[in-house]
PDB file of C-alpha atoms and ligand atoms in Angstrom:
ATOM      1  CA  UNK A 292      31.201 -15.792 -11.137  1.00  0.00           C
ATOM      2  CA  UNK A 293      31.256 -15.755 -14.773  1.00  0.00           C
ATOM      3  CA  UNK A 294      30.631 -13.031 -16.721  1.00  0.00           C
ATOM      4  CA  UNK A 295      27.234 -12.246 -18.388  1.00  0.00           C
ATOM      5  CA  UNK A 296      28.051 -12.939 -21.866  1.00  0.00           C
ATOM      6  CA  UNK A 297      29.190 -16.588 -21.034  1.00  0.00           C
ATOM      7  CA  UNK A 298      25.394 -16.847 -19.832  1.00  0.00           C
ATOM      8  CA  UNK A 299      24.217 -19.297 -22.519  1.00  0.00           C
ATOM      9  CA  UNK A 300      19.961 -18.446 -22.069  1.00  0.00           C
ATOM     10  CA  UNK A 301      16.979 -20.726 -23.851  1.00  0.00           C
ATOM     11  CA  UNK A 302      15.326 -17.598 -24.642  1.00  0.00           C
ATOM     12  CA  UNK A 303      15.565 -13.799 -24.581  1.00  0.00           C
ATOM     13  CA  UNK A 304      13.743 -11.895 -21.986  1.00  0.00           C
ATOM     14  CA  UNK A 305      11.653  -9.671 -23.626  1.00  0.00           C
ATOM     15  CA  UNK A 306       9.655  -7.259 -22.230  1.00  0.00           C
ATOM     16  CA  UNK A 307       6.969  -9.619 -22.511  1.00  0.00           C
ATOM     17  CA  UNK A 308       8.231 -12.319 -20.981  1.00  0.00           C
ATOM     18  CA  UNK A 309       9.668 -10.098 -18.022  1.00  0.00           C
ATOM     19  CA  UNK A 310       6.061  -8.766 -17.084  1.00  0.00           C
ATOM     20  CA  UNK A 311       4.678 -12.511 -17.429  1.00  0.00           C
ATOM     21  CA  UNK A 312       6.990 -13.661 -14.527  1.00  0.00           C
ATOM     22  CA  UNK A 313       6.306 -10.687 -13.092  1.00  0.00           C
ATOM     23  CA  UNK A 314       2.780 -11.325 -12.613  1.00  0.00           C
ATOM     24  CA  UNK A 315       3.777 -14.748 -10.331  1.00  0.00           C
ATOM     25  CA  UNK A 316       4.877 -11.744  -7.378  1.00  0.00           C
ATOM     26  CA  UNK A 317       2.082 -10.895  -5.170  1.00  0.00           C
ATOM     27  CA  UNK A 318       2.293  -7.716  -4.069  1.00  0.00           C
ATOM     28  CA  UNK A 319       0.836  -5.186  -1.983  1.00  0.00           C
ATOM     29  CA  UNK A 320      -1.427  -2.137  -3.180  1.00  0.00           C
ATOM     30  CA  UNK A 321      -0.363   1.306  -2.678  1.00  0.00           C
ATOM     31  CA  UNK A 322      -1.835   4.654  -3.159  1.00  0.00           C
ATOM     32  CA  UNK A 323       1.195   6.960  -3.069  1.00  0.00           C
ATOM     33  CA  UNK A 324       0.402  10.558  -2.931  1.00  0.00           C
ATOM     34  CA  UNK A 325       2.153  13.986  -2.668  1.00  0.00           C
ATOM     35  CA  UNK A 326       1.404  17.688  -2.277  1.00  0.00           C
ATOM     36  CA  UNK A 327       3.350  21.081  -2.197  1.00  0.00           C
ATOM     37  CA  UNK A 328       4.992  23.604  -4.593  1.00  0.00           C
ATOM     38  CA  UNK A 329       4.134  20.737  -7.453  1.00  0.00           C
ATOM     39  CA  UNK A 330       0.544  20.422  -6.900  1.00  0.00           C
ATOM     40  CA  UNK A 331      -1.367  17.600  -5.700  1.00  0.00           C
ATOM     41  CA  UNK A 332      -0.309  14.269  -7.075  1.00  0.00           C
ATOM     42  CA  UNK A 333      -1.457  10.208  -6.484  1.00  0.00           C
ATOM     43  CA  UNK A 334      -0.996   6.802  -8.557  1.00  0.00           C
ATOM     44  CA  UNK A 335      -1.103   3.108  -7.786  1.00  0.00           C
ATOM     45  CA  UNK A 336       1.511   1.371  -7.337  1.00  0.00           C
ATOM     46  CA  UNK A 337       2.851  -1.991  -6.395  1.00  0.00           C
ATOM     47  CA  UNK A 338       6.839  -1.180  -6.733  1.00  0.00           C
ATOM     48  CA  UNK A 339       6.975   0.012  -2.761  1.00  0.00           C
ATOM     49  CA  UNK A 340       9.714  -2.145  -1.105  1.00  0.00           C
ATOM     50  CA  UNK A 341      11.557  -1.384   2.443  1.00  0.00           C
ATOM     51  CA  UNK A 342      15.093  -0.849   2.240  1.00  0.00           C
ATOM     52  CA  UNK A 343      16.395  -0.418   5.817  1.00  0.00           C
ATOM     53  CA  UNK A 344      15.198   0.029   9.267  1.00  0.00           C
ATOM     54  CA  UNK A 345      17.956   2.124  10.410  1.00  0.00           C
ATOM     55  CA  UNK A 346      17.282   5.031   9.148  1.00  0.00           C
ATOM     56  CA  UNK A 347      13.716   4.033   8.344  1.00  0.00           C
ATOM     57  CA  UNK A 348      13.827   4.106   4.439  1.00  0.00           C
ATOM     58  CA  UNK A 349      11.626   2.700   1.582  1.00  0.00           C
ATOM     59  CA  UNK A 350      11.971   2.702  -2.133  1.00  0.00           C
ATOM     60  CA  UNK A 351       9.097   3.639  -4.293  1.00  0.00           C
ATOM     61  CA  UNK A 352       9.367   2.973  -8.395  1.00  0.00           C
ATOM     62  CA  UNK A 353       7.476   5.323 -10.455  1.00  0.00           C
ATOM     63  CA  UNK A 354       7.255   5.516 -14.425  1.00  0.00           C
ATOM     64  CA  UNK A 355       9.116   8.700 -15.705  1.00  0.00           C
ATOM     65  CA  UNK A 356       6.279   9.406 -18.281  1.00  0.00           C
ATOM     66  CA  UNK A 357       3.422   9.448 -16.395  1.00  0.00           C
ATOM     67  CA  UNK A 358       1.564  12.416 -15.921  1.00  0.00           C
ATOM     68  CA  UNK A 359       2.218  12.309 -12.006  1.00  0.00           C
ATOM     69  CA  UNK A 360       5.982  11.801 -11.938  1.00  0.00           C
ATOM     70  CA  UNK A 361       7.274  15.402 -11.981  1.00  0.00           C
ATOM     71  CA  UNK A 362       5.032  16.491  -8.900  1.00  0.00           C
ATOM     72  CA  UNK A 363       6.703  13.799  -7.143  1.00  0.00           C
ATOM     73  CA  UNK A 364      10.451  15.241  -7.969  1.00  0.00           C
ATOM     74  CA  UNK A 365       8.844  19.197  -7.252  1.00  0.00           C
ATOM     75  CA  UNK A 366       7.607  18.157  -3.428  1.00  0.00           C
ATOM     76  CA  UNK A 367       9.978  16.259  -2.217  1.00  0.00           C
ATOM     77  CA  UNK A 368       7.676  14.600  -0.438  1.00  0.00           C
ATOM     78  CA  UNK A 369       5.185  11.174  -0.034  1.00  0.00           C
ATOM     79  CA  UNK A 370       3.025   9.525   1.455  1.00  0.00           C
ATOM     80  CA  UNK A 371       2.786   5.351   0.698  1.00  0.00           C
ATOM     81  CA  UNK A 372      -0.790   4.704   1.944  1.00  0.00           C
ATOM     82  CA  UNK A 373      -1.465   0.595   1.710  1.00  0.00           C
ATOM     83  CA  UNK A 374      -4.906  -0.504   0.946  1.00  0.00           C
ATOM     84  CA  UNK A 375      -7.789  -2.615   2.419  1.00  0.00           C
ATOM     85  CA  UNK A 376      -9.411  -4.738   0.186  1.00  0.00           C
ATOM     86  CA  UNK A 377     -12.997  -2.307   0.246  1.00  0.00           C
ATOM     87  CA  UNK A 378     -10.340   0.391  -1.588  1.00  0.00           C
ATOM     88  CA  UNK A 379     -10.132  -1.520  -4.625  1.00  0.00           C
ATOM     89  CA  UNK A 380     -12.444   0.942  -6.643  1.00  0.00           C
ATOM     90  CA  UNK A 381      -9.509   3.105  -5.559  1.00  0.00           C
ATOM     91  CA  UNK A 382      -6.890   1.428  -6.763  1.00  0.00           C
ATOM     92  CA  UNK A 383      -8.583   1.500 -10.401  1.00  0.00           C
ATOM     93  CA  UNK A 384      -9.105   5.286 -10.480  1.00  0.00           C
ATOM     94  CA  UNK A 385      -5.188   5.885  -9.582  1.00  0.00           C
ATOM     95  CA  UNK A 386      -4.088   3.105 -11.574  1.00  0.00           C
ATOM     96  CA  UNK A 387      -4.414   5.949 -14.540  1.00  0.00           C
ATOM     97  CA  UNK A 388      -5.605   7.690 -17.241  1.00  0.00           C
ATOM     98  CA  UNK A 389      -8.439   9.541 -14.663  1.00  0.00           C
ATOM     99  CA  UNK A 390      -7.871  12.958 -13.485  1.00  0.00           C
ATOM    100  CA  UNK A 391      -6.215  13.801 -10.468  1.00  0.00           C
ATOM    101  CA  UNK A 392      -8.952  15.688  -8.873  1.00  0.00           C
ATOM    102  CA  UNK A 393     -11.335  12.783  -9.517  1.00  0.00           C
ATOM    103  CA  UNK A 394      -8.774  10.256  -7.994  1.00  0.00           C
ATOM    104  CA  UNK A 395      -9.300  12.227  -4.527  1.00  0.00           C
ATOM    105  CA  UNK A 396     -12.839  13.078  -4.635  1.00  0.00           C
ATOM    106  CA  UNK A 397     -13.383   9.413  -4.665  1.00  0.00           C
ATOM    107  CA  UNK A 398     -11.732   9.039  -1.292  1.00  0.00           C
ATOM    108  CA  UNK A 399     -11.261  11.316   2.644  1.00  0.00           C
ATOM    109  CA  UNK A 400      -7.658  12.701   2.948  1.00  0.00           C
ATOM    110  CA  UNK A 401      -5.986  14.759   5.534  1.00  0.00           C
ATOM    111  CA  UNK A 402      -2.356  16.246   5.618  1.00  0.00           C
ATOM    112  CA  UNK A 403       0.569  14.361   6.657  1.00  0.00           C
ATOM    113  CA  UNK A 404       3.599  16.051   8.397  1.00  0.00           C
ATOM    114  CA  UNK A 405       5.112  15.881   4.869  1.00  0.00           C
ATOM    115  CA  UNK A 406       2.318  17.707   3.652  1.00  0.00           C
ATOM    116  CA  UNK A 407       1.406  14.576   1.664  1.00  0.00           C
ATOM    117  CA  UNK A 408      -2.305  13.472   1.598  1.00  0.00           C
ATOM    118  CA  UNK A 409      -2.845  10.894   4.219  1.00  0.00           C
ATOM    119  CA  UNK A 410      -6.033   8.061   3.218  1.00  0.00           C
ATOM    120  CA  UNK A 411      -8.536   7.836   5.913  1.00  0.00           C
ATOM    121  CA  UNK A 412      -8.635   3.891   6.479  1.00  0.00           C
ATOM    122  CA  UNK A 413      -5.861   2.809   5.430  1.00  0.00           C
ATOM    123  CA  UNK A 414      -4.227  -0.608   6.307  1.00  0.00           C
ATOM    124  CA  UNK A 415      -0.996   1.602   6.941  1.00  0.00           C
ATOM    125  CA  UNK A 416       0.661   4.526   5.725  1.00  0.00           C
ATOM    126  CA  UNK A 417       4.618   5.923   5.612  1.00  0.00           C
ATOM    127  CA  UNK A 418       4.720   9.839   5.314  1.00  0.00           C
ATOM    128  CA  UNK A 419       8.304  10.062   3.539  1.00  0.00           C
ATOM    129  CA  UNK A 420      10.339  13.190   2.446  1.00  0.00           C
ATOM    130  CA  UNK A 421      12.164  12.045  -0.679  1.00  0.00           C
ATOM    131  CA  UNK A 422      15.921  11.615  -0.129  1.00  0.00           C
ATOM    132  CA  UNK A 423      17.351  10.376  -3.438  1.00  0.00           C
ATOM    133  CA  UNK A 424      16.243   9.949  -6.797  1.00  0.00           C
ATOM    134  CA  UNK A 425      17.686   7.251  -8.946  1.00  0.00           C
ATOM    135  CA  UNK A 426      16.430   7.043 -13.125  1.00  0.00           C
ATOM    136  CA  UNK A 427      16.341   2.947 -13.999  1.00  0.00           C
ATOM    137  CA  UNK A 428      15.460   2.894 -17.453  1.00  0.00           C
ATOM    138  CA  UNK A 429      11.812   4.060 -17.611  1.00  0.00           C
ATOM    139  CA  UNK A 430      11.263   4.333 -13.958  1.00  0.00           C
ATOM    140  CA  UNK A 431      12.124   6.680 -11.214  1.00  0.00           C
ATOM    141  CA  UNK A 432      13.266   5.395  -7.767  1.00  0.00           C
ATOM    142  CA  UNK A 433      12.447   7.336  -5.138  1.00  0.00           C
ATOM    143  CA  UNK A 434      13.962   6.741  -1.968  1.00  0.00           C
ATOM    144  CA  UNK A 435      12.068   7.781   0.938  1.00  0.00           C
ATOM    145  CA  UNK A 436      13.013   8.615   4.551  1.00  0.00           C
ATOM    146  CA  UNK A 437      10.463   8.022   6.881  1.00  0.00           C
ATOM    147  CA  UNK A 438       8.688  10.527   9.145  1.00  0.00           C
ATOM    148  CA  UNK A 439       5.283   8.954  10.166  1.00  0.00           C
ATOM    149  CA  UNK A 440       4.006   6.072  10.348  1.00  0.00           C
ATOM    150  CA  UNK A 441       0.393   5.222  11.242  1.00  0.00           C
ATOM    151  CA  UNK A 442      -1.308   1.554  11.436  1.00  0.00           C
ATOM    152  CA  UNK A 443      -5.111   1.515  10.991  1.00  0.00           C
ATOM    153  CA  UNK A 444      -8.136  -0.432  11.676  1.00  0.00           C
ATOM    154  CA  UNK A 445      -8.665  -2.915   8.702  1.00  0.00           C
ATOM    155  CA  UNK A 446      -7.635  -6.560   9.473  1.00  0.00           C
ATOM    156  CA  UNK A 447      -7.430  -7.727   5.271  1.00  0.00           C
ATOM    157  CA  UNK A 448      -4.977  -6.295   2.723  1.00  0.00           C
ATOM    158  CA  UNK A 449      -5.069  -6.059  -0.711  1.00  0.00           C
ATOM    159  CA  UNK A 450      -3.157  -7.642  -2.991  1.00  0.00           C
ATOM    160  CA  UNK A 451      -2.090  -7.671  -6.853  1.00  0.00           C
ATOM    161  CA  UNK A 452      -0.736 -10.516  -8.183  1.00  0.00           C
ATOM    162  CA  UNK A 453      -1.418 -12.747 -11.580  1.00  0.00           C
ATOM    163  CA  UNK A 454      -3.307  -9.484 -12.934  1.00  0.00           C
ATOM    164  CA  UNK A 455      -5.931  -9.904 -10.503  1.00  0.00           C
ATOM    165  CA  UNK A 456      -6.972  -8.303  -7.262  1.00  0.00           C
ATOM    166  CA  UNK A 457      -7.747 -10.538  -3.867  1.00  0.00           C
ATOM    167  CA  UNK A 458      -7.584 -10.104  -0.115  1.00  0.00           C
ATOM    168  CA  UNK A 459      -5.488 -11.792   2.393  1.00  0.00           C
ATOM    169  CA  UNK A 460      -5.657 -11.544   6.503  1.00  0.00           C
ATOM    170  CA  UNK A 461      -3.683  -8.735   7.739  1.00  0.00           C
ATOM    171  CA  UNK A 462      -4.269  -7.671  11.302  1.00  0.00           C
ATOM    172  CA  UNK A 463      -0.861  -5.229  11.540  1.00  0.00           C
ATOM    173  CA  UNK A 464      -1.233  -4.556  15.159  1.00  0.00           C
ATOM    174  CA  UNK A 465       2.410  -2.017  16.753  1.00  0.00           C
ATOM    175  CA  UNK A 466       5.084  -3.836  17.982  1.00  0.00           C
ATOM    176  CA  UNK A 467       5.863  -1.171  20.868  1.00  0.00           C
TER     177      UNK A 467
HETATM  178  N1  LIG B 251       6.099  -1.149 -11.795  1.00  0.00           N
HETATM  179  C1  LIG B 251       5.127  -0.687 -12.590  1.00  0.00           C
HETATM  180  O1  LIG B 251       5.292   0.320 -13.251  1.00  0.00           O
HETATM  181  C2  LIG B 251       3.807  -1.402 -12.641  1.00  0.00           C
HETATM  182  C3  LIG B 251       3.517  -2.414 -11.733  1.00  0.00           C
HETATM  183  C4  LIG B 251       2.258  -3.053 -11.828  1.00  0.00           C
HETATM  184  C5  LIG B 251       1.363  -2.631 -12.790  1.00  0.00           C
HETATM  185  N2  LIG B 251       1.680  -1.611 -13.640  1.00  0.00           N
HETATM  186  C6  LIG B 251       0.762  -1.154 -14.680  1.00  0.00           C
HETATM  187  O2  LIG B 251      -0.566  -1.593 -14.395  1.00  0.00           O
HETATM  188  C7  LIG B 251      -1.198  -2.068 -15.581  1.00  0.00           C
HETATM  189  C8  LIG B 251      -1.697  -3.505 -15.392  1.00  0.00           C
HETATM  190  O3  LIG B 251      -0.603  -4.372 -15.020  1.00  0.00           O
HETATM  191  P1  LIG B 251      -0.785  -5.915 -14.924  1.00  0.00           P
HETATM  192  O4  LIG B 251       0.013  -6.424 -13.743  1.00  0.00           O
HETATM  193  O5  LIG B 251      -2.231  -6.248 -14.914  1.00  0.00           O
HETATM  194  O6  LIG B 251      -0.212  -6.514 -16.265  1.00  0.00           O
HETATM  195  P2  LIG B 251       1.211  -6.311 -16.980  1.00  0.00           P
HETATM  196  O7  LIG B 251       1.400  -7.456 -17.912  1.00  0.00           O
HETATM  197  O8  LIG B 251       1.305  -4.955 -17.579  1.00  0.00           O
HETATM  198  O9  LIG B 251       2.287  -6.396 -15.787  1.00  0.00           O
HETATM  199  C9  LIG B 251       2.639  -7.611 -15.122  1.00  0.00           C
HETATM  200  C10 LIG B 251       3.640  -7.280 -14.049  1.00  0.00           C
HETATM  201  O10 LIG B 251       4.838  -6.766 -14.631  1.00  0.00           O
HETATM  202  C11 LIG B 251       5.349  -5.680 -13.878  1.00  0.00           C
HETATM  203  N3  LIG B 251       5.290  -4.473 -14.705  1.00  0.00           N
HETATM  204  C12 LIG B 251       4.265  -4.087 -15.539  1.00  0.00           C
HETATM  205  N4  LIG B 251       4.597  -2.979 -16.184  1.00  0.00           N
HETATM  206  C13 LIG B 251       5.824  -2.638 -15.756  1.00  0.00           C
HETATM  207  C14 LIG B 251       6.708  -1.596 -16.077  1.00  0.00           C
HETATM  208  N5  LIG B 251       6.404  -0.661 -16.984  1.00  0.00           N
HETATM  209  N6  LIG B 251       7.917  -1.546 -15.453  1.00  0.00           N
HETATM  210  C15 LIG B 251       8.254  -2.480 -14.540  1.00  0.00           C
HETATM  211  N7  LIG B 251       7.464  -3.517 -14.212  1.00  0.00           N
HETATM  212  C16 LIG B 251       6.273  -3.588 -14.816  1.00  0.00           C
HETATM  213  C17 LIG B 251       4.501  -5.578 -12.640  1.00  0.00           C
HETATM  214  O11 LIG B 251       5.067  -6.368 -11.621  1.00  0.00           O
HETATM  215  C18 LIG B 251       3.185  -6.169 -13.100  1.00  0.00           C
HETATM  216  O12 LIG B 251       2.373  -6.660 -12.053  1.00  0.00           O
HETATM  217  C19 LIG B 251      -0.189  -1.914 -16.706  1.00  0.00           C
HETATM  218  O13 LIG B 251      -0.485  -0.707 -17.376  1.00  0.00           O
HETATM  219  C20 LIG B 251       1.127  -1.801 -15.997  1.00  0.00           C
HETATM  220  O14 LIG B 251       2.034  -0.978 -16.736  1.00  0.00           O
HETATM  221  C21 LIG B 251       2.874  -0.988 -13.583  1.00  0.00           C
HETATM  222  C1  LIG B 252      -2.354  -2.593  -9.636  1.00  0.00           C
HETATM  223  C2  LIG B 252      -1.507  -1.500 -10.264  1.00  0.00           C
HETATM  224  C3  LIG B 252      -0.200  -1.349  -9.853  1.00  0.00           C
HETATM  225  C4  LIG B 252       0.605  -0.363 -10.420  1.00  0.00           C
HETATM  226  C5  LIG B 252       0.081   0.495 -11.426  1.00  0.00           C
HETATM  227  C6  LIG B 252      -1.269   0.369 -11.809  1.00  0.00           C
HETATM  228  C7  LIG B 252      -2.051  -0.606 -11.234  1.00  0.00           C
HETATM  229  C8  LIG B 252      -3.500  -0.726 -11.631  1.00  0.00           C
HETATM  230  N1  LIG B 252       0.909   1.465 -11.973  1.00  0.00           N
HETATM  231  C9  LIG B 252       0.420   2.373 -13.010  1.00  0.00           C
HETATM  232  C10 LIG B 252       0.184   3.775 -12.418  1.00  0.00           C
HETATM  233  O1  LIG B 252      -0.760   3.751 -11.373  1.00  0.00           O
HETATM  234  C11 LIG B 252      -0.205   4.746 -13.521  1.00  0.00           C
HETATM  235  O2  LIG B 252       0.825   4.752 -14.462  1.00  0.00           O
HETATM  236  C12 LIG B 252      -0.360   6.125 -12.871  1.00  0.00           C
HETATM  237  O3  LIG B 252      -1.667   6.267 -12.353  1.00  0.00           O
HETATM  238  C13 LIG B 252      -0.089   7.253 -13.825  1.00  0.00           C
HETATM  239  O4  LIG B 252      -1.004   7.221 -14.865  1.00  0.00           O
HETATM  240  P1  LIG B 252      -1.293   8.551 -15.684  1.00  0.00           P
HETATM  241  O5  LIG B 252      -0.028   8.871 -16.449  1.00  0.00           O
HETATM  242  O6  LIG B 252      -1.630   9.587 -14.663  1.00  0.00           O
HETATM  243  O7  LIG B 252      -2.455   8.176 -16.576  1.00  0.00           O
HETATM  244  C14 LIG B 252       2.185   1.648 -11.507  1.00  0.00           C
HETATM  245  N2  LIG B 252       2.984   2.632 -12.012  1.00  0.00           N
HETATM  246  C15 LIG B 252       4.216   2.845 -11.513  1.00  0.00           C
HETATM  247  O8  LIG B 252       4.913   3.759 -11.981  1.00  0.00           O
HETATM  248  N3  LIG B 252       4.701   2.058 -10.503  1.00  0.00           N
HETATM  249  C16 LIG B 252       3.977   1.037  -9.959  1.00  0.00           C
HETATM  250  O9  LIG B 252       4.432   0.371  -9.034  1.00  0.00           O
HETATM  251  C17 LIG B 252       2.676   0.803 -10.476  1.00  0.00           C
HETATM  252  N4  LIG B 252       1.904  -0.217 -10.000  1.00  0.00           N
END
């Protein structure tokens, strides 16, 4: 392969340019939450990707200057709870700049094994403990060991993609 600087390229990618193309991925909407030692903690986000099955690990990208990241680190723990399209409302109020206590009261919780907060109604949701951090520039990857799992009721997700909310069909069901 040849190395990068022989990579003759039309334009630069700029920052600009990067979240344009970036807005062609759909994506799934996540409320990913945390409690413990570092308080009670939740934001939006749409960087949750699985890694491996064996042992059941996902990868969740937060930005290192947000006012939520630290709790995060101090807990150790996650939760990854995926939304139905009625939690869009939701999505807004952790997608920043609203205080954490109003994020919750806008929504039911109960405790996860991790001792993250668990959404009532949610499409599904992955209770983590946090196994490795990795800084990427101004994000945060967390990667997240699995220790729950639960599949709700709603049969529609909701999705992000070209700046915009909409719903596809989504009926999870367990496979064993
Ligand atoms: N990964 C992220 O941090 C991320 C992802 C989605 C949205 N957001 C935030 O939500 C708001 C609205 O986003 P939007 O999609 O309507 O428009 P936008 O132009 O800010 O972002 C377009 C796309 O670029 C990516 N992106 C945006 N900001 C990023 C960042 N700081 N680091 C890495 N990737 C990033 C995401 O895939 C996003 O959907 C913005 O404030 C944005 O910062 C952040
Ligand atoms: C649809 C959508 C998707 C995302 C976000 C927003 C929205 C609306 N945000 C932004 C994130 O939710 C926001 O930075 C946090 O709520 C922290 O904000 P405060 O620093 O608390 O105001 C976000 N942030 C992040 O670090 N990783 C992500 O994957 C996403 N994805």
């Amino acid at each position: 392969m040849d190395d990068a600087a022989d990579i003759a390229c039309a334009a630069p990618v700029t920052k600009e340019r990067y979240r344009d193309a970036m807005a062609a991925l759909a994506a799934a909407v996540n409320v990913v939450t945390t409690d413990g030692p570092g308080g009670r903690a939740g934001f939006t986000a749409t960087a949750v990707c699985s890694v491996t099955d064996a042992p059941p690990t996902l990868l969740v990208c937060v930005k290192r200057d947000s006012s939520v990241g630290e709790a995060f680190r101090a807990n150790g723990a996650l939760c990854v709870n995926t939304l139905a399209p009625e939690h869009k409302p939701l999505s807004n109020l952790f997608g920043g700049r609203t205080p954490v206590e109003e994020r919750f009261a806008a929504a039911t919780w109960r405790r996860g094994p991790s001792g993250a907060p668990v959404l009532e109604g949610a499409l599904a949701h992955f209770d983590c403990r946090i196994d490795r951090v990795v800084d990427v520039g101004t994000h945060a990857v967390l990667f997240c060991e699995v220790v729950d799992i639960g599949v709700g009721e709603p049969c529609e997700a909701l999705i992000y993609v070209g700046r915009r909310y909409d719903a596809v069909p989504a009926c999870v069901g367990a496979a064993g």
